[in-house]
Amino acid sequence: MFDALAGLMAWFYSIWPSYGGAIILLTLTVMLVLTPLTLRGTKSMLRMQQLQPEMKRIQKEFKDDRQRQNEELMAFYKENGINPLASCLPLLIQMPVFIVLYRALRGLTSTSSDVTALCPQGGCFEPKYLSHSSELYQSLASHTQMDWLGFNLAISPSQALSESFVTFIPFGIMIIVVLVSGYVQQAQIQGRSQNQQSQNAQQQMIMKILPAFIGLISFGLPGALVLYFVTSNLFRVGQQWLITRTSYSDEAVAAGVIEVEADEKQKPKKSEAAGNGKAVSGGTKGKPTPSRGGSSSNGKSKGNTSKRTSGRGGTTPSLPQPRPRKKKR
């Protein structure tokens, strides 16, 4: 895996001869590969929001029997095709990718004290996991720094700060971007949740701490990995924005099925009350006299009687409204 990841980065370097550019292209490739998993996690999260009332009912019904509650919830998840961990899968899969990338970058920037023709001053990089004929290997083997936009991606922000504050500035900017973009992602996800109180308290705490934790560990990682965090976070912010604009806008009505049904159940009561009120007020204006053939005392046809029976100004109450049909879950 180290050779494959380093070889892919070398291929990107041949297309875009820039250390930072190769890392950005490599990160975008990883994010695109994980996109299907992200979409599946989003659909599962949306489905859980739709079925949240039923899940609450199960939790309330078996609140005194935690084991039975878990069994019922697992059966409910299986019946409705829900995976509670689906939204976490992209992050979990990124962990081994991050570890491999960390080791690969460490290998690419490993130094040697030997003096060679390519490195007369000594202390140049001796890249591992790369073919000696690749452009990336030849470029690194003759340098002591992985320069990108004027700063060295081979050192960590803490090392840069030990040199000088000016050297630390670009690293500090990247760490700030990592922190801000991490919390923006959490705000995007929580903003789509219809009932944030239904979320697990421990999960909420983890989601709040995780961006700060990544920013903290970035302080001791090589700048190349911090750039990986910056690129992946910004990609996910754009991805979540696109998901919100597409999937959640199309499923907005479906996600609010329960609320719509609750409103519909109240409408007949209001309609009947309004109809009865009109009937009473209409009946006080005069006492109608029954007539033969369905006509009124003033000689009007049967069609007028139908208006009175519909509850529009007549003495008879309005017909009961049909109950709204519940959508199948």
Coordinates of C-alpha atoms in Angstrom, one line a residue:
M1 CA 0.0 0.0 0.0
F2 CA 2.9 2.4 0.7
D3 CA 4.3 1.7 -2.8
A4 CA 0.9 2.2 -4.4
L5 CA 0.1 5.4 -2.7
A6 CA 3.6 6.8 -3.2
G7 CA 3.5 5.7 -6.9
L8 CA 0.1 7.5 -7.3
M9 CA 1.5 10.6 -5.8
A10 CA 4.6 10.4 -8.2
W11 CA 2.2 10.1 -11.1
F12 CA 0.3 13.2 -10.1
Y13 CA 3.7 15.0 -9.7
S14 CA 4.5 14.1 -13.3
I15 CA 1.2 15.9 -14.3
W16 CA 1.6 18.8 -11.9
P17 CA 5.2 19.2 -10.8
S18 CA 4.4 20.6 -7.4
Y19 CA 4.6 18.9 -4.0
G20 CA 1.5 20.6 -2.7
G21 CA -0.3 20.1 -6.0
A22 CA 0.5 16.3 -6.0
I23 CA -0.8 16.0 -2.4
I24 CA -4.0 17.9 -3.3
L25 CA -4.7 15.7 -6.3
L26 CA -4.0 12.6 -4.2
T27 CA -6.4 13.8 -1.5
L28 CA -9.2 14.6 -4.1
T29 CA -8.8 11.2 -5.5
V30 CA -9.3 9.6 -2.1
M31 CA -12.4 11.8 -1.5
L32 CA -13.9 10.9 -4.8
V33 CA -13.5 7.2 -4.1
L34 CA -15.2 7.6 -0.8
T35 CA -18.1 9.6 -2.3
P36 CA -20.5 6.6 -2.8
L37 CA -20.1 5.7 0.9
T38 CA -20.8 9.3 1.9
L39 CA -24.0 9.3 -0.2
R40 CA -25.1 6.0 1.4
G41 CA -24.5 7.4 4.8
T42 CA -26.5 10.5 3.9
K43 CA -29.4 8.4 2.7
S44 CA -29.3 6.3 5.9
M45 CA -29.3 9.5 8.0
L46 CA -32.3 10.8 6.1
R47 CA -34.1 7.6 6.5
M48 CA -33.5 7.6 10.3
Q49 CA -34.9 11.2 10.4
Q50 CA -38.1 9.9 8.7
L51 CA -38.5 7.0 11.1
Q52 CA -37.5 9.0 14.2
P53 CA -41.0 9.0 15.8
E54 CA -41.3 5.2 15.6
M55 CA -37.8 4.8 17.1
K56 CA -38.8 7.0 20.0
R57 CA -41.9 4.9 20.5
I58 CA -39.8 1.8 20.8
Q59 CA -37.4 3.5 23.2
K60 CA -40.3 4.7 25.3
E61 CA -42.0 1.3 25.3
F62 CA -39.0 -0.7 26.4
K63 CA -37.3 2.0 28.5
D64 CA -37.2 -0.3 31.5
D65 CA -35.6 -3.2 29.6
R66 CA -32.4 -2.0 27.8
Q67 CA -31.6 -5.4 26.2
R68 CA -35.1 -5.7 24.8
Q69 CA -34.9 -2.1 23.6
N70 CA -31.7 -2.8 21.7
E71 CA -33.1 -6.0 20.2
E72 CA -36.2 -4.2 19.0
L73 CA -34.2 -1.3 17.6
M74 CA -31.8 -3.7 15.7
A75 CA -34.8 -5.5 14.3
F76 CA -36.3 -2.1 13.3
Y77 CA -33.1 -1.1 11.6
K78 CA -32.9 -4.3 9.7
E79 CA -36.5 -4.2 8.6
N80 CA -36.2 -0.7 7.2
G81 CA -32.7 -1.1 5.8
I82 CA -31.0 1.4 8.2
N83 CA -27.3 1.3 9.1
P84 CA -26.7 3.6 12.2
L85 CA -23.0 3.6 11.4
A86 CA -23.3 4.4 7.7
S87 CA -22.6 8.1 8.3
C88 CA -19.4 7.3 10.1
L89 CA -18.0 4.8 7.4
P90 CA -16.3 7.5 5.3
L91 CA -14.4 8.7 8.3
L92 CA -13.5 5.2 9.5
I93 CA -12.2 4.2 6.1
Q94 CA -10.1 7.4 5.9
M95 CA -8.1 6.3 9.0
P96 CA -6.1 3.6 7.3
V97 CA -5.6 5.8 4.3
F98 CA -4.3 8.5 6.6
I99 CA -1.9 6.1 8.3
V100 CA -0.6 4.8 5.0
L101 CA -0.1 8.4 3.7
Y102 CA 1.6 9.4 6.9
R103 CA 4.1 6.5 6.6
A104 CA 4.6 7.1 2.9
L105 CA 5.3 10.8 3.4
R106 CA 7.7 10.0 6.2
G107 CA 9.4 7.6 3.8
L108 CA 9.5 10.2 1.0
T109 CA 11.2 12.8 3.3
S110 CA 13.6 10.5 5.1
T111 CA 17.0 12.1 5.1
S112 CA 20.5 10.8 4.6
S113 CA 23.8 12.3 5.8
D114 CA 25.7 10.8 2.8
V115 CA 27.3 13.3 0.4
T116 CA 26.5 12.4 -3.2
A117 CA 26.7 14.1 -6.5
L118 CA 23.1 15.0 -6.3
C119 CA 23.4 16.3 -2.8
P120 CA 26.9 17.8 -2.2
Q121 CA 25.9 19.5 1.0
G122 CA 24.5 16.3 2.6
G123 CA 21.3 15.8 4.5
C124 CA 19.2 15.5 1.4
F125 CA 16.0 13.3 1.2
E126 CA 16.4 9.7 0.4
P127 CA 12.9 8.8 -0.7
K128 CA 11.4 5.3 -0.1
Y129 CA 8.6 3.6 -1.9
L130 CA 9.4 5.3 -5.2
S131 CA 11.0 4.2 -8.5
H132 CA 14.4 5.9 -8.9
S133 CA 13.4 6.9 -12.4
S134 CA 10.4 8.9 -11.3
E135 CA 10.4 12.7 -11.4
L136 CA 9.3 12.9 -7.8
Y137 CA 12.2 10.7 -6.6
Q138 CA 14.8 12.7 -8.6
S139 CA 13.3 16.0 -7.3
L140 CA 13.3 15.0 -3.7
A141 CA 16.7 13.3 -3.8
S142 CA 18.4 16.5 -4.7
H143 CA 16.7 18.7 -2.1
T144 CA 16.6 19.1 1.7
Q145 CA 13.1 20.7 1.8
M146 CA 9.7 20.0 0.3
D147 CA 9.0 23.5 -0.7
W148 CA 5.5 24.6 -1.7
L149 CA 4.4 28.3 -1.9
G150 CA 7.5 29.3 0.0
F151 CA 7.3 27.0 3.0
N152 CA 8.6 23.5 3.8
L153 CA 5.9 20.7 3.8
A154 CA 8.3 18.2 5.3
I155 CA 8.4 19.9 8.8
S156 CA 5.6 20.2 11.3
P157 CA 4.0 23.4 12.5
S158 CA 5.6 23.0 15.9
Q159 CA 9.1 22.8 14.2
A160 CA 8.2 25.8 12.1
L161 CA 7.3 27.7 15.3
S162 CA 10.6 26.8 16.9
E163 CA 12.4 28.4 14.0
S164 CA 10.4 31.6 13.9
F165 CA 6.9 33.0 14.0
V166 CA 7.1 34.1 10.4
T167 CA 7.9 30.5 9.4
F168 CA 5.0 29.3 11.4
I169 CA 2.4 31.7 9.8
P170 CA 1.4 29.5 6.7
F171 CA 1.2 26.5 9.0
G172 CA -1.0 28.4 11.4
I173 CA -3.3 29.4 8.6
M174 CA -3.7 25.8 7.5
I175 CA -4.5 24.7 11.1
I176 CA -7.2 27.5 11.4
V177 CA -8.7 26.3 8.1
V178 CA -8.8 22.7 9.4
L179 CA -10.6 23.9 12.6
V180 CA -13.1 26.2 11.0
S181 CA -13.9 23.8 8.1
G182 CA -14.4 20.9 10.7
Y183 CA -17.0 22.9 12.7
V184 CA -18.7 24.0 9.5
Q185 CA -19.2 20.4 8.6
Q186 CA -20.8 19.7 11.9
A187 CA -23.1 22.7 11.6
Q188 CA -24.1 21.5 8.1
I189 CA -25.0 18.0 9.4
Q190 CA -26.7 19.2 12.5
G191 CA -28.7 21.8 10.5
R192 CA -30.3 19.0 8.5
S193 CA -31.4 17.1 11.6
Q194 CA -35.0 17.8 12.4
N195 CA -34.7 17.0 16.0
Q196 CA -31.2 17.5 17.5
Q197 CA -32.5 16.4 20.9
S198 CA -33.0 12.9 19.6
Q199 CA -29.3 12.5 18.9
N200 CA -27.2 10.6 21.3
A201 CA -25.5 12.9 23.8
Q202 CA -22.2 11.0 23.5
Q203 CA -22.3 11.3 19.7
Q204 CA -22.9 15.1 20.0
M205 CA -19.9 15.4 22.2
I206 CA -17.7 13.4 19.9
M207 CA -18.8 15.5 16.9
K208 CA -17.9 18.7 18.8
I209 CA -14.5 17.4 20.0
L210 CA -13.4 15.7 16.8
P211 CA -12.5 19.0 14.8
A212 CA -10.5 20.3 17.8
F213 CA -8.7 17.0 18.1
I214 CA -7.7 17.0 14.4
G215 CA -6.5 20.6 14.7
L216 CA -4.5 19.6 17.8
I217 CA -2.7 16.7 16.3
S218 CA -2.0 18.7 13.1
F219 CA 0.3 20.8 15.2
G220 CA 2.8 17.9 15.4
L221 CA 2.3 16.4 11.9
P222 CA 4.3 17.2 8.8
G223 CA 2.9 20.1 6.8
A224 CA 2.1 17.7 3.9
L225 CA -0.4 15.9 6.1
V226 CA -1.9 19.2 7.4
L227 CA -2.4 20.1 3.7
Y228 CA -4.2 16.7 3.3
F229 CA -6.6 17.7 6.2
V230 CA -7.2 21.1 4.6
T231 CA -8.1 19.7 1.2
S232 CA -10.3 16.9 2.5
N233 CA -12.2 19.2 4.9
L234 CA -12.9 21.8 2.2
F235 CA -13.9 19.0 -0.2
R236 CA -16.4 17.7 2.4
V237 CA -17.8 21.1 3.1
G238 CA -18.6 21.5 -0.6
Q239 CA -19.9 17.9 -0.8
Q240 CA -22.3 18.5 2.2
W241 CA -23.5 21.7 0.7
L242 CA -24.3 19.9 -2.6
I243 CA -26.0 17.0 -0.7
T244 CA -28.2 19.5 1.2
R245 CA -29.1 21.3 -2.0
T246 CA -30.1 18.0 -3.8
S247 CA -31.0 15.1 -1.6
Y248 CA -32.5 17.0 1.3
S249 CA -34.5 19.4 -0.9
D250 CA -36.0 16.5 -2.9
E251 CA -36.8 14.5 0.2
A252 CA -38.0 17.5 2.3
V253 CA -41.6 16.4 2.2
A254 CA -40.8 12.8 2.9
A255 CA -38.7 13.8 5.9
G256 CA -41.7 15.7 7.3
V257 CA -44.3 13.0 6.7
I258 CA -45.1 12.6 10.4
E259 CA -45.6 16.4 10.9
V260 CA -47.8 16.7 7.8
E261 CA -50.0 13.8 9.0
A262 CA -50.3 15.4 12.4
D263 CA -51.5 18.7 10.8
E264 CA -54.0 16.9 8.6
K265 CA -55.5 15.1 11.6
Q266 CA -56.4 18.5 13.1
K267 CA -57.9 20.0 9.9
P268 CA -61.2 18.0 10.1
K269 CA -61.9 19.2 13.6
K270 CA -61.4 22.8 12.6
S271 CA -63.5 22.3 9.5
E272 CA -66.4 20.7 11.5
A273 CA -66.3 23.5 14.1
A274 CA -66.4 26.1 11.4
G275 CA -69.3 24.3 9.6
N276 CA -71.3 23.9 12.8
G277 CA -70.8 27.5 13.6
K278 CA -72.2 28.6 10.3
A279 CA -75.1 26.2 10.6
V280 CA -76.1 27.7 13.9
S281 CA -75.8 31.3 12.7
G282 CA -77.7 30.5 9.5
G283 CA -80.5 28.7 11.3
T284 CA -81.4 31.7 13.4
K285 CA -82.3 33.8 10.5
G286 CA -85.5 32.0 9.8
K287 CA -87.4 28.8 10.4
P288 CA -87.5 26.7 7.2
T289 CA -90.8 25.0 6.3
P290 CA -90.6 21.5 4.9
S291 CA -92.3 21.0 1.5
R292 CA -93.1 18.1 -0.7
G293 CA -90.8 16.9 -3.4
G294 CA -87.7 18.0 -1.6
S295 CA -88.5 21.8 -2.2
S296 CA -88.4 24.4 0.4
S297 CA -91.4 26.6 1.6
N298 CA -90.4 29.4 -0.7
G299 CA -90.5 27.2 -3.8
K300 CA -86.8 26.6 -4.4
S301 CA -85.7 23.4 -6.0
K302 CA -84.0 20.3 -4.5
G303 CA -80.6 21.7 -5.5
N304 CA -80.9 24.4 -2.9
T305 CA -81.6 21.7 -0.3
S306 CA -78.3 20.1 -1.2
K307 CA -76.5 23.3 -0.4
R308 CA -78.1 23.4 3.1
T309 CA -77.1 19.9 3.8
S310 CA -73.5 20.6 2.9
G311 CA -73.2 22.9 5.9
R312 CA -73.1 26.2 4.0
G313 CA -75.6 28.3 5.9
G314 CA -78.1 25.5 6.6
T315 CA -79.4 24.0 9.8
T316 CA -77.9 20.5 9.2
P317 CA -74.4 19.9 10.4
S318 CA -71.6 19.4 7.9
L319 CA -70.6 15.8 6.9
P320 CA -67.5 14.4 8.7
Q321 CA -64.3 14.8 6.7
P322 CA -62.5 11.5 5.7
R323 CA -59.4 10.7 7.8
P324 CA -56.1 11.3 5.9
R325 CA -54.4 8.1 4.8
K326 CA -51.2 7.3 6.5
K327 CA -48.2 6.8 4.2
K328 CA -46.5 3.5 4.5
R329 CA -43.2 3.6 6.2

